[in-house]
Short mmCIF file of C-alpha atoms in Angstrom, two decimals:
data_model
loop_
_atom_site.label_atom_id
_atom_site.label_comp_id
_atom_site.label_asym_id
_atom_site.label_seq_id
_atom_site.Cartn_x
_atom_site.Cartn_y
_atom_site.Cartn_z
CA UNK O 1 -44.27 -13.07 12.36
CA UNK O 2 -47.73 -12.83 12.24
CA UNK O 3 -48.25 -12.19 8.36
CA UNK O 4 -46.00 -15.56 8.01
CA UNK O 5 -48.03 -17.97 10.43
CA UNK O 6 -50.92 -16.41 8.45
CA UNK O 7 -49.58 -17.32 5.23
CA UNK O 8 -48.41 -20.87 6.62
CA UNK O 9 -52.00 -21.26 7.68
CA UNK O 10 -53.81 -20.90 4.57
CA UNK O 11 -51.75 -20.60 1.29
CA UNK O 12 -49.12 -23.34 2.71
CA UNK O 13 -51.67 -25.47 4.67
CA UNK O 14 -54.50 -25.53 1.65
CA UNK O 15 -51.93 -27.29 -0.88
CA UNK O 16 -50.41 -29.92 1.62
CA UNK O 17 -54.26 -31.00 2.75
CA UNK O 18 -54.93 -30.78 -1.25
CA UNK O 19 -51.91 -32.59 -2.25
CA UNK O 20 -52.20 -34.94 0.21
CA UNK O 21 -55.92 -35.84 -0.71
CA UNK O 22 -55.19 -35.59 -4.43
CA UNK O 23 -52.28 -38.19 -4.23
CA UNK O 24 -54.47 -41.45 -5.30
CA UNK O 25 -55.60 -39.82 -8.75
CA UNK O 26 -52.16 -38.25 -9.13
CA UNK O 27 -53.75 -35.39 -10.84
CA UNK O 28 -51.21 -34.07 -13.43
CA UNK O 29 -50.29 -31.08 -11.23
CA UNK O 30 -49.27 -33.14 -8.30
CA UNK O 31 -45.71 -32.73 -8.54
CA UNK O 32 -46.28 -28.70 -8.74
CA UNK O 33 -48.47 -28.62 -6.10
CA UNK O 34 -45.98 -30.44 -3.68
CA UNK O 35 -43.22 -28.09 -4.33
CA UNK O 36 -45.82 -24.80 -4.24
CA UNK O 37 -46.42 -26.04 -0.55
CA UNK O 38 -42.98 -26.94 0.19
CA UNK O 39 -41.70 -23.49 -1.42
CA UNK O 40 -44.42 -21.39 1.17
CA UNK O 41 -44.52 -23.39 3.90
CA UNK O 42 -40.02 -23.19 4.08
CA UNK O 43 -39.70 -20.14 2.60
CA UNK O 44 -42.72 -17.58 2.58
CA UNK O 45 -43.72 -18.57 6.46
CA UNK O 46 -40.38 -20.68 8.05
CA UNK O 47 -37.70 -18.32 6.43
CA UNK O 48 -39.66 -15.12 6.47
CA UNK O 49 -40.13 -15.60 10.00
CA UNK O 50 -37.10 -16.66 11.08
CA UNK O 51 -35.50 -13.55 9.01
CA UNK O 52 -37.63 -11.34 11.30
CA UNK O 53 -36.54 -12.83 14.73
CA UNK O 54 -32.53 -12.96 13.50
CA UNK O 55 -33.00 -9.14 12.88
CA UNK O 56 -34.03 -8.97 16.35
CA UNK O 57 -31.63 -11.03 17.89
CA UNK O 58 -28.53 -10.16 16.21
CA UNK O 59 -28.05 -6.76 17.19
CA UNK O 60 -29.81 -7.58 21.23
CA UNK O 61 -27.26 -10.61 21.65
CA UNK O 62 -24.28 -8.42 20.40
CA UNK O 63 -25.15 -5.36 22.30
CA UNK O 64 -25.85 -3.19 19.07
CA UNK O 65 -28.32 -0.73 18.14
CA UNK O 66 -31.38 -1.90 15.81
CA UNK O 67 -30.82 -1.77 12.14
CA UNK O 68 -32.92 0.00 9.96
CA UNK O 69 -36.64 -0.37 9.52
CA UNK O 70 -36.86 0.12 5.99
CA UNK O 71 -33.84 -2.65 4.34
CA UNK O 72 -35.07 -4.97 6.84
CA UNK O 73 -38.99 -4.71 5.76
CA UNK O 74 -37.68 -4.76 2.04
CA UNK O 75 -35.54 -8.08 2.78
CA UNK O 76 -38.20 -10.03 4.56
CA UNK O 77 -40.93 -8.55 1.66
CA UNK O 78 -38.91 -9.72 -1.52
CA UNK O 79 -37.65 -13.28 0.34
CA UNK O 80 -41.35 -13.99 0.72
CA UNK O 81 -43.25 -12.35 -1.94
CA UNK O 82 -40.47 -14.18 -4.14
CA UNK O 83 -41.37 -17.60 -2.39
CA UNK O 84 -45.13 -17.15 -2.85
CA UNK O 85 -44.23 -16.27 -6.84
CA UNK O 86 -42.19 -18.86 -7.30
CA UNK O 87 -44.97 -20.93 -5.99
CA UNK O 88 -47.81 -19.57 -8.16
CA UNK O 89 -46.08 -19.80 -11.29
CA UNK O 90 -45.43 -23.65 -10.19
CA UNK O 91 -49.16 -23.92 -9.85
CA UNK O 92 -50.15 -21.90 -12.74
CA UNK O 93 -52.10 -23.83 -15.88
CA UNK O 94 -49.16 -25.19 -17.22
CA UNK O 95 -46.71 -23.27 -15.05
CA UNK O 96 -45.22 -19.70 -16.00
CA UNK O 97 -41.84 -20.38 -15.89
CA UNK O 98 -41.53 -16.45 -16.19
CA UNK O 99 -43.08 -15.76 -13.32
CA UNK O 100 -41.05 -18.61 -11.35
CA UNK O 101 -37.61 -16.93 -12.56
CA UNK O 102 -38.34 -13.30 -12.16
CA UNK O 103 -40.17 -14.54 -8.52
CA UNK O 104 -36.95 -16.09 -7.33
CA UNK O 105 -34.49 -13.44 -8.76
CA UNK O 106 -36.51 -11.09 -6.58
CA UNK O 107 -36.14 -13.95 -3.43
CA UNK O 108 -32.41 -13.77 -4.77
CA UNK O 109 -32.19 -9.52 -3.90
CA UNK O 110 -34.19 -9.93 -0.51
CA UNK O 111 -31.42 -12.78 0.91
CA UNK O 112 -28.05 -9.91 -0.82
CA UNK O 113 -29.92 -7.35 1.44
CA UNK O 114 -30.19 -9.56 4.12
CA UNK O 115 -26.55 -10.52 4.28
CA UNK O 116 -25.46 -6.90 3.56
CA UNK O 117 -27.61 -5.81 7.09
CA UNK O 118 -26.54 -8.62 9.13
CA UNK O 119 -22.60 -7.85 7.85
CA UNK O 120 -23.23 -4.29 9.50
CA UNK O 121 -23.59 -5.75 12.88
CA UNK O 122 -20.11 -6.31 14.63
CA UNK O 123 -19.49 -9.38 16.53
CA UNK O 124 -19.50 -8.45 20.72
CA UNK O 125 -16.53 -10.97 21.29
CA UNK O 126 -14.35 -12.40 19.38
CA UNK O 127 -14.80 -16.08 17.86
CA UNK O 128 -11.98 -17.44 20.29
CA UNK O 129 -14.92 -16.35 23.18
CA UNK O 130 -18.17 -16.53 21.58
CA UNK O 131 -19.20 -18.23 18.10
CA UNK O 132 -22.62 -17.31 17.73
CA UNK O 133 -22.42 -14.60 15.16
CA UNK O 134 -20.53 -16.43 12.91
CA UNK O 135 -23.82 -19.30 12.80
CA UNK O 136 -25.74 -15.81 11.96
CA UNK O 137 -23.67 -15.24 8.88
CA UNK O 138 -23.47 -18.83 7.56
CA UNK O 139 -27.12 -18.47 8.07
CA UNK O 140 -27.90 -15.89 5.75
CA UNK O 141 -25.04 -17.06 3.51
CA UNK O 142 -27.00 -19.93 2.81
CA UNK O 143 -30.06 -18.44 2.20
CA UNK O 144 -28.74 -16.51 -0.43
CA UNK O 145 -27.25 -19.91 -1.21
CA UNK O 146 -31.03 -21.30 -1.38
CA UNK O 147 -32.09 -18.36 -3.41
CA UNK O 148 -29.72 -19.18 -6.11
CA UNK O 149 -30.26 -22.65 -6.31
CA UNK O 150 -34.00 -21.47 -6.93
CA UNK O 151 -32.93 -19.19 -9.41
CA UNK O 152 -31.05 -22.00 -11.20
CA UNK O 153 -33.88 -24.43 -10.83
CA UNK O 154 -36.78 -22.24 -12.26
CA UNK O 155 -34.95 -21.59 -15.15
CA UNK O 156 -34.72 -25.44 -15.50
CA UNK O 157 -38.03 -26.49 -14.72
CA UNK O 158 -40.53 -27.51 -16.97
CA UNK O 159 -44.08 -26.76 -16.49
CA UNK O 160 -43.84 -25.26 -13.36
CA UNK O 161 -42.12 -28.73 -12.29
CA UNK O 162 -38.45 -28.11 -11.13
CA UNK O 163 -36.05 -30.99 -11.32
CA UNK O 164 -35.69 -32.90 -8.29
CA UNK O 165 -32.69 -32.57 -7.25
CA UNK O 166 -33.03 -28.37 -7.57
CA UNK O 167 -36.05 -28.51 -5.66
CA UNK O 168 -34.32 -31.04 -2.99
CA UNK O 169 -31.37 -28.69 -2.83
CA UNK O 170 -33.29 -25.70 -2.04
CA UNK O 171 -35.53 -27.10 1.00
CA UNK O 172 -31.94 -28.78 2.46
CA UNK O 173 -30.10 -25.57 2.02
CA UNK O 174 -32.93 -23.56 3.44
CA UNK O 175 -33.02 -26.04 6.50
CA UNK O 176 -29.81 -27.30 7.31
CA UNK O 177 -27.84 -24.10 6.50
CA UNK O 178 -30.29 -20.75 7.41
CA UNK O 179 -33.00 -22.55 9.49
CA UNK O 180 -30.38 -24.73 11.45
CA UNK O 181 -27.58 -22.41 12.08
CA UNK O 182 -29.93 -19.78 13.46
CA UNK O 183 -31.75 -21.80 15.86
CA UNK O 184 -28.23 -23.04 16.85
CA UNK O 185 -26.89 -19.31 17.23
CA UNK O 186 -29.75 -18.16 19.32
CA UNK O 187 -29.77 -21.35 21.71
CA UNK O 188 -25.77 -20.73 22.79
CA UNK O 189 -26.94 -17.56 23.93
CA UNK O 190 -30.92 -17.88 24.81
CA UNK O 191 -30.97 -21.01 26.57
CA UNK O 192 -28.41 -20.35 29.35
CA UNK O 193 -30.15 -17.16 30.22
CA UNK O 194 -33.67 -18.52 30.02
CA UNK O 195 -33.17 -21.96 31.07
CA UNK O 196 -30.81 -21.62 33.45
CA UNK O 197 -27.82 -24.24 31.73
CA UNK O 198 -24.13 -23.49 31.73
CA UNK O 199 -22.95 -21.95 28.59
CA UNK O 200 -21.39 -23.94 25.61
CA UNK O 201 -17.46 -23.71 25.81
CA UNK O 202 -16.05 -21.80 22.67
CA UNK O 203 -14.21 -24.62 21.43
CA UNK O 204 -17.34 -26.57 21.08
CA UNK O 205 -19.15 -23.86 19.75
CA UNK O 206 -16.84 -23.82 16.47
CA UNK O 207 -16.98 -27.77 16.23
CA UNK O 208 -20.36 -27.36 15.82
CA UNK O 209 -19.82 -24.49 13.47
CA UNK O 210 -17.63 -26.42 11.60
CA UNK O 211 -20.10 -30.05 11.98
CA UNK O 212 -23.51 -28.00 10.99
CA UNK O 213 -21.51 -26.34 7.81
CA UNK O 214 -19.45 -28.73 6.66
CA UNK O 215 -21.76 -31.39 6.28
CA UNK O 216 -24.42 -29.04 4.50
CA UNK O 217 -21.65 -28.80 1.75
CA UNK O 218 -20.52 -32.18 1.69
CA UNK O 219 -24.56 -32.39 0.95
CA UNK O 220 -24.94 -30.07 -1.64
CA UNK O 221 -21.43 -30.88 -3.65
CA UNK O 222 -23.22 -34.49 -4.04
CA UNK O 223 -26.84 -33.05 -4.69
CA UNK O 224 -26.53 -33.13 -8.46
CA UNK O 225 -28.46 -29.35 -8.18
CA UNK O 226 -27.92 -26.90 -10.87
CA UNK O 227 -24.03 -27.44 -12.31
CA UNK O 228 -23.30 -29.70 -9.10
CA UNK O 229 -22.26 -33.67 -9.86
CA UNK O 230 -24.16 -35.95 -8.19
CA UNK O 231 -22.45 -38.43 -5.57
CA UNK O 232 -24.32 -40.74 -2.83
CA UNK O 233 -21.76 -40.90 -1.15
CA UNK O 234 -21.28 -37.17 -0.50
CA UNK O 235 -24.75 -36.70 0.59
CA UNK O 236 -24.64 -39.96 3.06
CA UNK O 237 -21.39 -38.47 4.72
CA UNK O 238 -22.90 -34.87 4.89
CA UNK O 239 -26.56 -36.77 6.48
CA UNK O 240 -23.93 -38.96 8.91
CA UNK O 241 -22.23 -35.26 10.26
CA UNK O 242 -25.42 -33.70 10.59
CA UNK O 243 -26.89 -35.99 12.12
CA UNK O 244 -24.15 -36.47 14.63
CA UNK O 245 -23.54 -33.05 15.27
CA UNK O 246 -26.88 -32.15 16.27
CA UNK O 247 -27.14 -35.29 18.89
CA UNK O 248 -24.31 -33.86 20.00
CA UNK O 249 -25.12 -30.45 20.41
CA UNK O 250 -28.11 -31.36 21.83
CA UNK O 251 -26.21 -32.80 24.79
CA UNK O 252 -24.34 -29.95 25.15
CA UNK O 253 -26.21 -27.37 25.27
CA UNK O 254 -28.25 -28.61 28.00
CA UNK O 255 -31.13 -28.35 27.19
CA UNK O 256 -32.70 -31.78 27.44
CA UNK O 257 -31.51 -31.87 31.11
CA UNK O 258 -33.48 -28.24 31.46
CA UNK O 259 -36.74 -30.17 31.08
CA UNK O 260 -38.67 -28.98 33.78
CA UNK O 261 -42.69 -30.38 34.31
CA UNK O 262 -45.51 -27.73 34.20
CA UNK O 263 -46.70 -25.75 37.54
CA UNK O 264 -44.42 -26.19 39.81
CA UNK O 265 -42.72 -22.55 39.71
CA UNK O 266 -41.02 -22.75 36.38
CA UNK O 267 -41.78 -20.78 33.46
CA UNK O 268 -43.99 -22.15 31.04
CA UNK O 269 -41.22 -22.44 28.54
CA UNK O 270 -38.88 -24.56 30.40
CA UNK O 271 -41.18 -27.22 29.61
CA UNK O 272 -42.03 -26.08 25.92
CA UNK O 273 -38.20 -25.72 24.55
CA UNK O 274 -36.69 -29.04 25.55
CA UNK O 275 -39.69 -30.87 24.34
CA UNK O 276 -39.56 -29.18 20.98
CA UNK O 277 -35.53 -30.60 20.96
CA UNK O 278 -37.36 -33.47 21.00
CA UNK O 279 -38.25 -33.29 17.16
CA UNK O 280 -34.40 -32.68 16.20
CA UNK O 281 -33.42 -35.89 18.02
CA UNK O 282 -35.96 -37.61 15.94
CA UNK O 283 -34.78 -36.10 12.81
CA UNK O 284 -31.28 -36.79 13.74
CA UNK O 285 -31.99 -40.30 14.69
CA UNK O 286 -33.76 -40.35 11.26
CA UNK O 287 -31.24 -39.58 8.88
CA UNK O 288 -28.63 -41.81 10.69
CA UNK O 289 -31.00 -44.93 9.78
CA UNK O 290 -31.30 -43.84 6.49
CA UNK O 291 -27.63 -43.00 5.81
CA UNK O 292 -26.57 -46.20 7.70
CA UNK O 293 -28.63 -48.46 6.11
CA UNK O 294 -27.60 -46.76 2.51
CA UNK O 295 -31.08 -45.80 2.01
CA UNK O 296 -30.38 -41.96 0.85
CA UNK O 297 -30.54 -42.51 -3.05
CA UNK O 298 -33.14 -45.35 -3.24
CA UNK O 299 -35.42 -43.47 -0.22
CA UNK O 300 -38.89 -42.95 -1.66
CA UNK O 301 -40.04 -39.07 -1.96
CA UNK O 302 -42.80 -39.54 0.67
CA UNK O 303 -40.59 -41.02 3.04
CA UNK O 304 -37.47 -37.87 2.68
CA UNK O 305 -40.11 -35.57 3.03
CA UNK O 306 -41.32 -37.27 6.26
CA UNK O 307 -37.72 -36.66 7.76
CA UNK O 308 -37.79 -33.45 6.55
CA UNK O 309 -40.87 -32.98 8.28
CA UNK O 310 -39.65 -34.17 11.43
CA UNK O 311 -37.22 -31.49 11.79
CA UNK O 312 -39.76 -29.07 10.17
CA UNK O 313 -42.84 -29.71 11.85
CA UNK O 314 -41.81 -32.02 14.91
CA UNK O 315 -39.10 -29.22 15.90
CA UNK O 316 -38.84 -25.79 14.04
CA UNK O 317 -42.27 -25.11 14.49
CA UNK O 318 -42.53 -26.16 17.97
CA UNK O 319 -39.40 -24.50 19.04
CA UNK O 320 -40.83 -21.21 17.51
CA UNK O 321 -43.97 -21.25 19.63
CA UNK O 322 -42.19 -22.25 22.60
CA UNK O 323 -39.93 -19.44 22.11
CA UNK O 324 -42.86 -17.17 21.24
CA UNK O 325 -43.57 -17.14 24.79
CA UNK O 326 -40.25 -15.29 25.48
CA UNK O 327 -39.92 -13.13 22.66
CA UNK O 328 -43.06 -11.80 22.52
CA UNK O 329 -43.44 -10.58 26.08
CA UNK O 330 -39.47 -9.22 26.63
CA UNK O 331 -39.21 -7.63 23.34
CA UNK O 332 -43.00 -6.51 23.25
CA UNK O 333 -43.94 -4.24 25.81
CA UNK O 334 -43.57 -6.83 28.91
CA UNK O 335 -46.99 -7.75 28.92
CA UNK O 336 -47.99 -11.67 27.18
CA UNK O 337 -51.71 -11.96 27.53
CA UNK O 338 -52.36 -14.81 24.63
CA UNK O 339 -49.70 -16.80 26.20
CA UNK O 340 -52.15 -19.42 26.75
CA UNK O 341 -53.06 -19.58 23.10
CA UNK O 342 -49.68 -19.82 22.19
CA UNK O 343 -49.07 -22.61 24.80
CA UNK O 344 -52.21 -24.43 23.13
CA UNK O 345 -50.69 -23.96 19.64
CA UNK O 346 -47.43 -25.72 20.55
CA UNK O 347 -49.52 -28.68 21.54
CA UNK O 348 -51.55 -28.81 18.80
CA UNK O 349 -48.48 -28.87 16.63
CA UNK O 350 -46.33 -31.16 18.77
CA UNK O 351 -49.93 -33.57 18.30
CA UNK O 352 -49.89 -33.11 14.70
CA UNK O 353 -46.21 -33.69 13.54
CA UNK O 354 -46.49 -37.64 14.47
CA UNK O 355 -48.86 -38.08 12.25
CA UNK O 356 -47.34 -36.37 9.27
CA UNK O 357 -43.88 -38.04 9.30
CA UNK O 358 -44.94 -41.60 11.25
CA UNK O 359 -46.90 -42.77 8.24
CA UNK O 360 -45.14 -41.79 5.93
CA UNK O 361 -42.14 -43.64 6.67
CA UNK O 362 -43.67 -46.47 5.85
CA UNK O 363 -42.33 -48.14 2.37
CA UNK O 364 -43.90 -48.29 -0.72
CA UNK O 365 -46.81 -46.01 -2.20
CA UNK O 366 -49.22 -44.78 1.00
CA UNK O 367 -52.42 -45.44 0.90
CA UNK O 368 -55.76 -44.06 1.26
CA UNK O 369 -55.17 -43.94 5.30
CA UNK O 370 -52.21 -42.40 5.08
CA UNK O 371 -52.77 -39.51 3.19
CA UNK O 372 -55.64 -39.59 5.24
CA UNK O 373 -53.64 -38.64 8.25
CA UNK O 374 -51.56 -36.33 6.15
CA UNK O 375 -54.06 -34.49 5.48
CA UNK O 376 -55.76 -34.39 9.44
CA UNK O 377 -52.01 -33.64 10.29
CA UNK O 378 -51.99 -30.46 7.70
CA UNK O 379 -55.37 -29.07 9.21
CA UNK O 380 -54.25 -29.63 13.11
CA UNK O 381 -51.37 -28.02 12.34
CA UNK O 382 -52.97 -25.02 9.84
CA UNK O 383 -55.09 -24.10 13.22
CA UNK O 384 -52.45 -23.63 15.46
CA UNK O 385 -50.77 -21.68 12.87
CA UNK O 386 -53.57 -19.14 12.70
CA UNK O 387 -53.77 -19.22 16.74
CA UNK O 388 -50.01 -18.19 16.84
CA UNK O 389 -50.77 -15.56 13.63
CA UNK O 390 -53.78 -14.08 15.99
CA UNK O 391 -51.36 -13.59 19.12
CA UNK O 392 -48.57 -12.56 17.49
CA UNK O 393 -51.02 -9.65 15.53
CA UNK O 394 -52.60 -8.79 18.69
CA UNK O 395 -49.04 -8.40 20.52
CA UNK O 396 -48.08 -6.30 17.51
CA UNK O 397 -51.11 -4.28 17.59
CA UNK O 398 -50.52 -3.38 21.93
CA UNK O 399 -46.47 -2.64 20.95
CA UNK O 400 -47.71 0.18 18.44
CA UNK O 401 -50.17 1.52 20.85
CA UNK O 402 -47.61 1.38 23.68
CA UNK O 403 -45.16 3.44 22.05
CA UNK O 404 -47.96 5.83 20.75
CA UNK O 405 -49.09 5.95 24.56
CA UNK O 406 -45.75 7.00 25.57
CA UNK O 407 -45.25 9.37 22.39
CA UNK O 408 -48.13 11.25 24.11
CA UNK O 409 -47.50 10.75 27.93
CA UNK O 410 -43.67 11.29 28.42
CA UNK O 411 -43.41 15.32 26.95
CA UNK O 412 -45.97 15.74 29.84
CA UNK O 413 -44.09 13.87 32.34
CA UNK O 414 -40.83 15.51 31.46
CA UNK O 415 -42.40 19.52 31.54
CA UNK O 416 -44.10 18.27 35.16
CA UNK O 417 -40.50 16.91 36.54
CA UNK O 418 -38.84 20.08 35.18
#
């Protein structure tokens, strides 16, 4: 977690506050430079971090032991070295397409090994009872989904420059499908133990299986990617589910209603979590104006990757921090002393995302002030990254040294109890 928000810090933050500063004299790198930022930022820090936290929470939520160390460490290491190859050969003097394909083939073997480990861990009930694990495997499914698409697009691209609608693909699949369908899986579960909510029925559970899934590939078998055909209409009806389902879900689950206000008893993150669901009604809300209104294939690029953004930054990022504050005190040593400093990165972030997807929603070209508050946006958000990357280092650096503690104390303790 901590090498990611590192990496989203300064590789991922550096070309979005470059890009964005760079996008009046359209230098003739531009387009390489957006998708180097896009491929770190969603798959080097979002997916490399959210890999790390489904290995956690896959085998606690099912009641099985941990998997092992070593396939997991390979997984996360080849999903986002791979991302961060991908992204240099983009970026490279002309691009090295070489580098891009043998990058994402190596992305490609991370995301098999991922869905081999998380296929080891048996579901605790069955999916008449309890859905969740089944949104763990669609997750990983469609990363290695993702992966391919790379694969497909980097042997396509030209100058480090894949074709648009590979490179759209690949951040959709990557969001809606692995990003999506594990924050989904670990909310039926997390947020009526934590915030207190009655559980999500199992019938609704696999409606919103079936919504989440179903519109991802009603997306991607109109996304013209790779040997795909490309068809408006497909990707407005897959925008139209998603975006219901999630509204819906949102209801459901309960957690708006959990919304409880700061100091008055409650833990910190009953206040942090609904307010980061905040973000995914705004995407929602977002791509049912711009499926409604037909807007999907004439929408501008600055303007999808503002409601990409909105989920991105206004709610993945925000729910991660806010969920920091559980994770790394219960499955840490019980102890959370930079909670504060994660608290003050969630609001740095939840101040930043406005101004990254508000402006750019505007039509037409943006102008200086715009990518003006792009780029303010990218370096709000690049220090709250590195505040999260200190406390999540620092919580990883008191776990080792409480298990070496106890490595030393407890064949004492035993020989003194007899």
């Amino acid at each position: 977690m901590a090498v990611a928000l590192m990496i989203a810090a300064t590789a991922g933050s550096s070309l979005a506050i470059l890009a964005a500063l760079d996008l009046a004299v359209a230098p003739a790198n531009l387009n390489a430079m957006v998708q180097g930022h896009g491929r770190i930022q969603l798959v080097s820090f979002a997916a490399v971090f959210v890999l790390a936290l489904l290995f956690e929470f896959i085998v606690r939520l099912n009641q099985r032991p941990s998997l092992p160390i070593a396939p997991r460490v390979l997984s996360i290491a080849l999903v986002g070295a791979g991302a961060a190859g991908v992204a240099a050969g983009q970026i490279a003097e002309g691009g090295a397409n070489w580098l891009m394909v043998s990058a994402a083939a190596a992305g490609a073997i991370g995301a098999v090994t991922a869905l081999a480990l998380v296929l080891r861990v048996r579901p605790a009930a069955p999916i008449r009872a309890d859905a969740h694990w089944y949104f763990f495997v669609a997750a990983v499914s469609w990363l290695l989904v993702a992966s391919l698409l790379t694969v497909a697009g980097a042997l396509d691209a030209i100058r480090g420059v894949l074709q648009g609608s590979d490179a759209r693909a690949m951040y959709e699949v990557l969001l809606r499908g692995f990003i999506l369908n594990t924050i989904v899986a670990v909310t039926l579960r997390a947020v009526p133990g934590h915030l207190g909510v009655p559980p999500v029925p199992a019938r609704r559970q696999l409606m919103v299986l079936g919504g989440v899934n179903l519109a991802l590939l009603a997306w991607v078998s109109g996304s013209g990617a790779a040997f795909l055909a490309w068809s408006p209409a497909l990707m407005r009806t897959g925008d139209l589910l998603l975006a219901v389902t999630l509204l819906v879900f949102a209801w459901w689950s309960g957690v708006l209603q959990a919304f409880r206000l700061p100091g008055r008893g409650f833990p910190r993150y009953q206040t942090l979590i609904p307010l980061a669901w905040l973000g995914a009604i705004t995407y929602a809300v977002l791509l049912l104006g711009f499926s409604v209104n037909g807007l999907v294939p004439g929408a501008t690029g600055y303007q999808e990757g503002a409601v990409r953004h909105a989920f991105l930054l206004g709610f993945m990022v925000p729910l991660m921090f806010a969920f920091a504050h559980i994770v790394l005190g219960r499955f840490g040593t019980g102890a959370f002393p930079g909670e504060n400093w994660m608290t003050l990165a969630f609001v740095l972030v939840f101040m930043a995302w406005p101004l990254r997807v508000i402006p750019a929603l505007l039509p037409g070209t943006p102008g200086d002030g715009v990518n003006h508050a792009i780029a303010m946006s990218g370096g709000v958000t690049a220090v709250a990254f590195a505040l999260a990357a200190g406390v999540c280092a620092a919580t990883a650096v008191g776990i080792r040294r409480h298990h070496r503690q106890r490595a030393t104390v407890e064949p004492g303790a035993i020989c003194a109890t007899g």
